[in-house]
Amino acid sequence: MSHDLPGWVAELTDPRRAQTLDELADRLVPLAEHAIDVSRRLQAQLNELNDPFKREALYGRVERLKARAGEALEEITGEIAKSGERHIERLWADRAGRPGGAAGGGAADAARERELRRLLDRDVVPVLSERQREVAERVAERTSRVLEQATQTLLTRVEELAKAVTGLVHDVLPLAREGLELAGRVSALSGSARRAGRGPVPADLARSAAEVTRAFDEAVARLELEWAALGARSATVRAALRGAEESAFSHVTEEMTRCVEDLAPEHVKALNEAEERARALFGGSANG
């Protein structure tokens, strides 16, 4: 599909087709503005590309990883604690529904249940809580180690990416400056045309206009192409940074999961031992 503009557009905008000095000066001004615009857009994109590698952004990325790991650890340790609490409450509820439990409703039964609850809180719950605390501390210890490793990997990857981006910025920045220099040449030529007065365009100005217009076409085409390519590259860099951060967090959570799986038999054993002690108390209460 053709995207060519109507022929009269070039007739009214191309400095090479200007017939008078006023036309030449007027047609050069938009070229200078365009060169300035694309140069500034390119510089803005370079700044945006470099922003994620500033100290504040790097600090924020590390702190975000630590915060997310801390939240995940709190969730796991909280679940460990709740599992013990739920186990004890199920045992208590099971007892309450059996003959001789608190459901009897008598004063003696109620007093016996209060004493049994006190013994349970004294002899069973603290032991179970201590075992759970040990499991939670071991999970936290392994999490701390893997978080340090994940943070170092993240920093290494960000540093590698920063070096590549720095090289890219150094390669592209001269192009943005070239656009500004070109805008200066175009503006100077427009000023010369205005100072020349009125009337037809002299041959020397016509040659200069043709030369600067060709330079404009070539330079702006390069700048626009570089701007489009840099936009795609910026998106890739942002995606890479997000990927590095998510990979670091996944590494931490995977190690947490493995740690919980490794410690699960000990935790189940602690729950079973607590259940045995609780049932022994229940049996002693029933015999009493």
mmCIF file of C-alpha atoms in Angstrom:
data_model
loop_
_atom_site.group_PDB
_atom_site.id
_atom_site.type_symbol
_atom_site.label_atom_id
_atom_site.label_comp_id
_atom_site.label_asym_id
_atom_site.label_seq_id
_atom_site.Cartn_x
_atom_site.Cartn_y
_atom_site.Cartn_z
ATOM 1 C CA MET A 1 0.000 0.000 0.000
ATOM 2 C CA SER A 2 1.397 3.351 -0.997
ATOM 3 C CA HIS A 3 1.865 5.940 1.683
ATOM 4 C CA ASP A 4 3.191 8.703 -0.579
ATOM 5 C CA LEU A 5 1.852 12.164 0.145
ATOM 6 C CA PRO A 6 0.225 14.287 -2.558
ATOM 7 C CA GLY A 7 2.658 15.956 -4.928
ATOM 8 C CA TRP A 8 1.754 19.460 -3.773
ATOM 9 C CA VAL A 9 3.154 18.692 -0.293
ATOM 10 C CA ALA A 10 6.715 18.695 -1.612
ATOM 11 C CA GLU A 11 5.969 21.752 -3.719
ATOM 12 C CA LEU A 12 5.068 23.688 -0.570
ATOM 13 C CA THR A 13 7.596 22.256 1.901
ATOM 14 C CA ASP A 14 10.808 21.203 0.086
ATOM 15 C CA PRO A 15 13.451 23.964 0.389
ATOM 16 C CA ARG A 16 14.943 22.820 -2.933
ATOM 17 C CA ARG A 17 11.755 23.898 -4.671
ATOM 18 C CA ALA A 18 11.622 27.344 -3.107
ATOM 19 C CA GLN A 19 11.362 30.143 -5.660
ATOM 20 C CA THR A 20 11.963 33.094 -3.345
ATOM 21 C CA LEU A 21 14.136 33.860 -0.380
ATOM 22 C CA ASP A 22 11.111 34.101 1.914
ATOM 23 C CA GLU A 23 9.907 30.678 0.781
ATOM 24 C CA LEU A 24 13.364 29.236 1.357
ATOM 25 C CA ALA A 25 13.619 30.675 4.885
ATOM 26 C CA ASP A 26 10.106 29.547 5.779
ATOM 27 C CA ARG A 27 10.674 26.011 4.513
ATOM 28 C CA LEU A 28 13.948 25.580 6.356
ATOM 29 C CA VAL A 29 12.429 26.344 9.768
ATOM 30 C CA PRO A 30 10.331 23.101 10.010
ATOM 31 C CA LEU A 31 13.399 21.078 9.050
ATOM 32 C CA ALA A 32 15.355 22.527 11.944
ATOM 33 C CA GLU A 33 12.440 21.929 14.306
ATOM 34 C CA HIS A 34 12.121 18.340 13.127
ATOM 35 C CA ALA A 35 15.829 17.678 13.613
ATOM 36 C CA ILE A 36 15.651 19.133 17.128
ATOM 37 C CA ASP A 37 12.546 17.091 17.931
ATOM 38 C CA VAL A 38 13.930 13.740 16.869
ATOM 39 C CA SER A 39 17.242 14.471 18.605
ATOM 40 C CA ARG A 40 15.494 15.310 21.860
ATOM 41 C CA ARG A 41 13.293 12.235 21.601
ATOM 42 C CA LEU A 42 16.373 10.119 21.093
ATOM 43 C CA GLN A 43 18.125 11.710 24.069
ATOM 44 C CA ALA A 44 15.016 11.227 26.234
ATOM 45 C CA GLN A 45 14.929 7.572 25.245
ATOM 46 C CA LEU A 46 18.579 7.184 26.138
ATOM 47 C CA ASN A 47 17.908 8.719 29.549
ATOM 48 C CA GLU A 48 14.948 6.403 30.058
ATOM 49 C CA LEU A 49 17.089 3.436 29.068
ATOM 50 C CA ASN A 50 19.702 4.417 31.636
ATOM 51 C CA ASP A 51 17.275 5.173 34.508
ATOM 52 C CA PRO A 52 16.900 1.564 35.782
ATOM 53 C CA PHE A 53 20.651 1.409 36.410
ATOM 54 C CA LYS A 54 20.897 4.424 38.687
ATOM 55 C CA ARG A 55 21.808 3.829 42.319
ATOM 56 C CA GLU A 56 18.298 4.504 43.612
ATOM 57 C CA ALA A 57 16.729 2.060 41.174
ATOM 58 C CA LEU A 58 19.287 -0.624 41.991
ATOM 59 C CA TYR A 59 18.751 -0.157 45.723
ATOM 60 C CA GLY A 60 15.000 -0.335 45.236
ATOM 61 C CA ARG A 61 15.281 -3.565 43.241
ATOM 62 C CA VAL A 62 17.321 -5.266 45.973
ATOM 63 C CA GLU A 63 15.008 -4.024 48.722
ATOM 64 C CA ARG A 64 11.983 -5.233 46.775
ATOM 65 C CA LEU A 65 13.508 -8.702 46.499
ATOM 66 C CA LYS A 66 14.222 -8.779 50.238
ATOM 67 C CA ALA A 67 10.720 -7.580 51.071
ATOM 68 C CA ARG A 68 9.081 -10.207 48.869
ATOM 69 C CA ALA A 69 11.278 -12.926 50.358
ATOM 70 C CA GLY A 70 10.388 -11.700 53.844
ATOM 71 C CA GLU A 71 6.676 -11.849 53.070
ATOM 72 C CA ALA A 72 7.021 -15.374 51.694
ATOM 73 C CA LEU A 73 8.976 -16.444 54.780
ATOM 74 C CA GLU A 74 6.344 -14.955 57.096
ATOM 75 C CA GLU A 75 3.652 -16.848 55.225
ATOM 76 C CA ILE A 76 5.513 -20.140 55.573
ATOM 77 C CA THR A 77 6.409 -19.730 59.251
ATOM 78 C CA GLY A 78 2.867 -18.573 59.964
ATOM 79 C CA GLU A 79 1.506 -21.704 58.296
ATOM 80 C CA ILE A 80 3.872 -23.847 60.375
ATOM 81 C CA ALA A 81 2.549 -22.254 63.564
ATOM 82 C CA LYS A 82 -1.069 -22.549 62.481
ATOM 83 C CA SER A 83 -0.661 -26.228 61.628
ATOM 84 C CA GLY A 84 0.212 -26.968 65.262
ATOM 85 C CA GLU A 85 -2.614 -24.817 66.568
ATOM 86 C CA ARG A 86 -5.109 -26.486 64.253
ATOM 87 C CA HIS A 87 -3.881 -29.921 65.303
ATOM 88 C CA ILE A 88 -4.361 -29.177 69.004
ATOM 89 C CA GLU A 89 -7.791 -27.640 68.409
ATOM 90 C CA ARG A 90 -8.896 -30.693 66.410
ATOM 91 C CA LEU A 91 -7.819 -32.930 69.261
ATOM 92 C CA TRP A 92 -9.678 -30.748 71.722
ATOM 93 C CA ALA A 93 -12.789 -30.672 69.568
ATOM 94 C CA ASP A 94 -12.604 -34.442 69.154
ATOM 95 C CA ARG A 95 -12.444 -34.882 72.907
ATOM 96 C CA ALA A 96 -15.307 -32.498 73.498
ATOM 97 C CA GLY A 97 -17.556 -34.643 71.328
ATOM 98 C CA ARG A 98 -16.800 -37.889 73.171
ATOM 99 C CA PRO A 99 -18.473 -39.261 76.326
ATOM 100 C CA GLY A 100 -16.905 -37.713 79.394
ATOM 101 C CA GLY A 101 -15.922 -34.587 77.486
ATOM 102 C CA ALA A 102 -16.898 -31.009 78.225
ATOM 103 C CA ALA A 103 -20.165 -31.522 76.362
ATOM 104 C CA GLY A 104 -21.565 -33.188 79.507
ATOM 105 C CA GLY A 105 -22.224 -29.784 80.961
ATOM 106 C CA GLY A 106 -21.814 -30.628 84.675
ATOM 107 C CA ALA A 107 -19.861 -28.374 87.013
ATOM 108 C CA ALA A 108 -17.400 -31.156 87.814
ATOM 109 C CA ASP A 109 -16.940 -31.876 84.136
ATOM 110 C CA ALA A 110 -16.328 -28.214 83.396
ATOM 111 C CA ALA A 111 -13.753 -27.962 86.178
ATOM 112 C CA ARG A 112 -12.037 -31.105 84.892
ATOM 113 C CA GLU A 113 -11.942 -29.694 81.374
ATOM 114 C CA ARG A 114 -10.418 -26.422 82.599
ATOM 115 C CA GLU A 115 -7.731 -28.336 84.455
ATOM 116 C CA LEU A 116 -7.101 -30.501 81.400
ATOM 117 C CA ARG A 117 -6.771 -27.417 79.228
ATOM 118 C CA ARG A 118 -4.306 -25.968 81.696
ATOM 119 C CA LEU A 119 -2.218 -29.141 81.607
ATOM 120 C CA LEU A 120 -2.395 -29.181 77.824
ATOM 121 C CA ASP A 121 -1.178 -25.589 77.654
ATOM 122 C CA ARG A 122 1.568 -26.378 80.167
ATOM 123 C CA ASP A 123 2.861 -29.746 78.997
ATOM 124 C CA VAL A 124 2.005 -30.074 75.293
ATOM 125 C CA VAL A 125 1.672 -26.679 73.656
ATOM 126 C CA PRO A 126 5.098 -25.289 74.748
ATOM 127 C CA VAL A 127 6.931 -28.388 73.507
ATOM 128 C CA LEU A 128 5.113 -28.272 70.181
ATOM 129 C CA SER A 129 5.731 -24.529 69.880
ATOM 130 C CA GLU A 130 9.436 -25.034 70.527
ATOM 131 C CA ARG A 131 9.676 -27.681 67.813
ATOM 132 C CA GLN A 132 7.810 -25.412 65.425
ATOM 133 C CA ARG A 133 10.128 -22.525 66.298
ATOM 134 C CA GLU A 134 13.138 -24.715 65.508
ATOM 135 C CA VAL A 135 11.664 -25.643 62.129
ATOM 136 C CA ALA A 136 10.852 -21.994 61.363
ATOM 137 C CA GLU A 137 14.397 -20.921 62.312
ATOM 138 C CA ARG A 138 15.911 -23.532 60.013
ATOM 139 C CA VAL A 139 13.695 -22.368 57.167
ATOM 140 C CA ALA A 140 14.704 -18.763 57.886
ATOM 141 C CA GLU A 141 18.395 -19.699 57.975
ATOM 142 C CA ARG A 142 18.272 -21.428 54.598
ATOM 143 C CA THR A 143 16.188 -18.594 53.203
ATOM 144 C CA SER A 144 18.788 -16.078 54.343
ATOM 145 C CA ARG A 145 21.571 -17.990 52.606
ATOM 146 C CA VAL A 146 19.710 -18.406 49.343
ATOM 147 C CA LEU A 147 18.530 -14.790 49.448
ATOM 148 C CA GLU A 148 22.137 -13.650 49.635
ATOM 149 C CA GLN A 149 23.010 -15.831 46.637
ATOM 150 C CA ALA A 150 19.975 -14.663 44.679
ATOM 151 C CA THR A 151 20.771 -11.026 45.433
ATOM 152 C CA GLN A 152 24.340 -11.447 44.221
ATOM 153 C CA THR A 153 23.137 -13.123 41.027
ATOM 154 C CA LEU A 154 20.659 -10.304 40.479
ATOM 155 C CA LEU A 155 23.333 -7.647 40.997
ATOM 156 C CA THR A 156 25.711 -9.450 38.641
ATOM 157 C CA ARG A 157 23.096 -9.652 35.913
ATOM 158 C CA VAL A 158 22.118 -6.015 36.343
ATOM 159 C CA GLU A 159 25.784 -5.021 36.161
ATOM 160 C CA GLU A 160 26.264 -7.011 32.942
ATOM 161 C CA LEU A 161 23.173 -5.437 31.444
ATOM 162 C CA ALA A 162 24.298 -1.985 32.580
ATOM 163 C CA LYS A 163 27.612 -2.390 30.738
ATOM 164 C CA ALA A 164 25.783 -3.327 27.550
ATOM 165 C CA VAL A 165 23.397 -0.387 27.917
ATOM 166 C CA THR A 166 26.281 1.999 28.581
ATOM 167 C CA GLY A 167 27.929 0.891 25.366
ATOM 168 C CA LEU A 168 24.668 1.364 23.497
ATOM 169 C CA VAL A 169 24.209 4.860 24.928
ATOM 170 C CA HIS A 170 27.741 5.832 23.926
ATOM 171 C CA ASP A 171 27.103 4.591 20.382
ATOM 172 C CA VAL A 172 23.766 6.358 19.925
ATOM 173 C CA LEU A 173 24.406 9.629 21.754
ATOM 174 C CA PRO A 174 26.556 11.088 18.923
ATOM 175 C CA LEU A 175 23.603 10.612 16.568
ATOM 176 C CA ALA A 176 21.422 12.762 18.799
ATOM 177 C CA ARG A 177 24.115 15.419 18.823
ATOM 178 C CA GLU A 178 24.377 15.152 15.064
ATOM 179 C CA GLY A 179 20.704 16.028 14.808
ATOM 180 C CA LEU A 180 21.173 19.121 16.947
ATOM 181 C CA GLU A 181 24.206 20.191 14.904
ATOM 182 C CA LEU A 182 22.190 19.717 11.732
ATOM 183 C CA ALA A 183 19.403 21.841 13.177
ATOM 184 C CA GLY A 184 21.972 24.563 13.800
ATOM 185 C CA ARG A 185 23.127 24.428 10.164
ATOM 186 C CA VAL A 186 19.537 24.595 8.906
ATOM 187 C CA SER A 187 18.709 27.536 11.183
ATOM 188 C CA ALA A 188 21.837 29.375 10.101
ATOM 189 C CA LEU A 189 20.912 28.911 6.450
ATOM 190 C CA SER A 190 17.384 30.134 7.127
ATOM 191 C CA GLY A 191 18.842 33.216 8.780
ATOM 192 C CA SER A 192 21.090 33.830 5.792
ATOM 193 C CA ALA A 193 18.096 33.626 3.473
ATOM 194 C CA ARG A 194 16.202 36.177 5.517
ATOM 195 C CA ARG A 195 19.178 38.524 5.651
ATOM 196 C CA ALA A 196 19.540 38.286 1.866
ATOM 197 C CA GLY A 197 16.322 40.221 1.482
ATOM 198 C CA ARG A 198 13.579 39.415 -1.000
ATOM 199 C CA GLY A 199 13.398 38.083 -4.502
ATOM 200 C CA PRO A 200 14.571 34.917 -6.232
ATOM 201 C CA VAL A 201 16.891 32.457 -4.473
ATOM 202 C CA PRO A 202 20.538 33.063 -5.483
ATOM 203 C CA ALA A 203 22.447 30.128 -6.915
ATOM 204 C CA ASP A 204 24.782 29.816 -3.918
ATOM 205 C CA LEU A 205 21.866 29.683 -1.461
ATOM 206 C CA ALA A 206 20.067 27.209 -3.704
ATOM 207 C CA ARG A 207 23.122 24.930 -3.646
ATOM 208 C CA SER A 208 23.400 25.270 0.123
ATOM 209 C CA ALA A 209 19.696 24.549 0.521
ATOM 210 C CA ALA A 210 19.979 21.426 -1.629
ATOM 211 C CA GLU A 211 23.003 20.242 0.313
ATOM 212 C CA VAL A 212 21.485 20.811 3.744
ATOM 213 C CA THR A 213 18.172 19.249 2.698
ATOM 214 C CA ARG A 214 19.928 16.092 1.523
ATOM 215 C CA ALA A 215 21.864 16.006 4.782
ATOM 216 C CA PHE A 216 18.610 16.485 6.674
ATOM 217 C CA ASP A 217 16.882 13.629 4.820
ATOM 218 C CA GLU A 218 19.757 11.245 5.509
ATOM 219 C CA ALA A 219 20.341 12.247 9.113
ATOM 220 C CA VAL A 220 16.695 12.309 10.161
ATOM 221 C CA ALA A 221 16.096 8.940 8.483
ATOM 222 C CA ARG A 222 18.945 7.491 10.567
ATOM 223 C CA LEU A 223 17.704 9.182 13.720
ATOM 224 C CA GLU A 224 14.122 8.018 13.257
ATOM 225 C CA LEU A 225 15.287 4.474 12.546
ATOM 226 C CA GLU A 226 17.578 4.537 15.574
ATOM 227 C CA TRP A 227 14.752 5.929 17.715
ATOM 228 C CA ALA A 228 12.456 3.070 16.674
ATOM 229 C CA ALA A 229 15.163 0.450 17.216
ATOM 230 C CA LEU A 230 16.078 1.969 20.578
ATOM 231 C CA GLY A 231 12.447 1.799 21.669
ATOM 232 C CA ALA A 232 12.420 -1.936 20.997
ATOM 233 C CA ARG A 233 15.764 -2.307 22.762
ATOM 234 C CA SER A 234 14.453 -0.379 25.770
ATOM 235 C CA ALA A 235 11.480 -2.730 26.029
ATOM 236 C CA THR A 236 13.855 -5.708 25.925
ATOM 237 C CA VAL A 237 16.019 -4.210 28.674
ATOM 238 C CA ARG A 238 12.997 -3.565 30.900
ATOM 239 C CA ALA A 239 11.776 -7.112 30.319
ATOM 240 C CA ALA A 240 15.253 -8.469 31.114
ATOM 241 C CA LEU A 241 15.363 -6.554 34.389
ATOM 242 C CA ARG A 242 11.938 -7.841 35.377
ATOM 243 C CA GLY A 243 13.015 -11.341 34.386
ATOM 244 C CA ALA A 244 16.193 -11.131 36.471
ATOM 245 C CA GLU A 245 14.215 -9.942 39.481
ATOM 246 C CA GLU A 246 11.551 -12.633 39.104
ATOM 247 C CA SER A 247 14.212 -15.296 38.595
ATOM 248 C CA ALA A 248 15.938 -14.238 41.817
ATOM 249 C CA PHE A 249 12.665 -14.376 43.735
ATOM 250 C CA SER A 250 11.768 -17.761 42.221
ATOM 251 C CA HIS A 251 15.162 -19.104 43.298
ATOM 252 C CA VAL A 252 14.426 -18.032 46.872
ATOM 253 C CA THR A 253 10.906 -19.481 46.959
ATOM 254 C CA GLU A 254 12.054 -22.749 45.373
ATOM 255 C CA GLU A 255 14.653 -23.157 48.100
ATOM 256 C CA MET A 256 11.994 -22.356 50.725
ATOM 257 C CA THR A 257 9.776 -25.071 49.271
ATOM 258 C CA ARG A 258 12.612 -27.610 49.267
ATOM 259 C CA CYS A 259 13.463 -26.691 52.849
ATOM 260 C CA VAL A 260 9.871 -27.168 53.998
ATOM 261 C CA GLU A 261 9.737 -30.512 52.188
ATOM 262 C CA ASP A 262 12.991 -31.593 53.856
ATOM 263 C CA LEU A 263 11.731 -30.600 57.301
ATOM 264 C CA ALA A 264 8.191 -31.914 56.837
ATOM 265 C CA PRO A 265 8.928 -35.361 58.392
ATOM 266 C CA GLU A 266 10.292 -33.702 61.533
ATOM 267 C CA HIS A 267 7.284 -31.420 61.720
ATOM 268 C CA VAL A 268 4.869 -34.321 61.285
ATOM 269 C CA LYS A 269 6.763 -36.228 63.955
ATOM 270 C CA ALA A 270 6.430 -33.279 66.346
ATOM 271 C CA LEU A 271 2.692 -33.115 65.658
ATOM 272 C CA ASN A 272 2.313 -36.831 66.286
ATOM 273 C CA GLU A 273 4.284 -36.618 69.524
ATOM 274 C CA ALA A 274 2.126 -33.715 70.666
ATOM 275 C CA GLU A 275 -0.965 -35.742 69.824
ATOM 276 C CA GLU A 276 0.323 -38.693 71.848
ATOM 277 C CA ARG A 277 1.004 -36.496 74.869
ATOM 278 C CA ALA A 278 -2.397 -34.858 74.523
ATOM 279 C CA ARG A 279 -4.177 -38.206 74.319
ATOM 280 C CA ALA A 280 -2.232 -39.388 77.334
ATOM 281 C CA LEU A 281 -3.539 -36.385 79.253
ATOM 282 C CA PHE A 282 -7.053 -37.111 78.001
ATOM 283 C CA GLY A 283 -6.721 -40.732 79.082
ATOM 284 C CA GLY A 284 -5.420 -39.758 82.503
ATOM 285 C CA SER A 285 -8.308 -37.324 82.919
ATOM 286 C CA ALA A 286 -10.833 -40.006 81.975
ATOM 287 C CA ASN A 287 -9.291 -42.482 84.449
ATOM 288 C CA GLY A 288 -9.313 -39.780 87.114
#
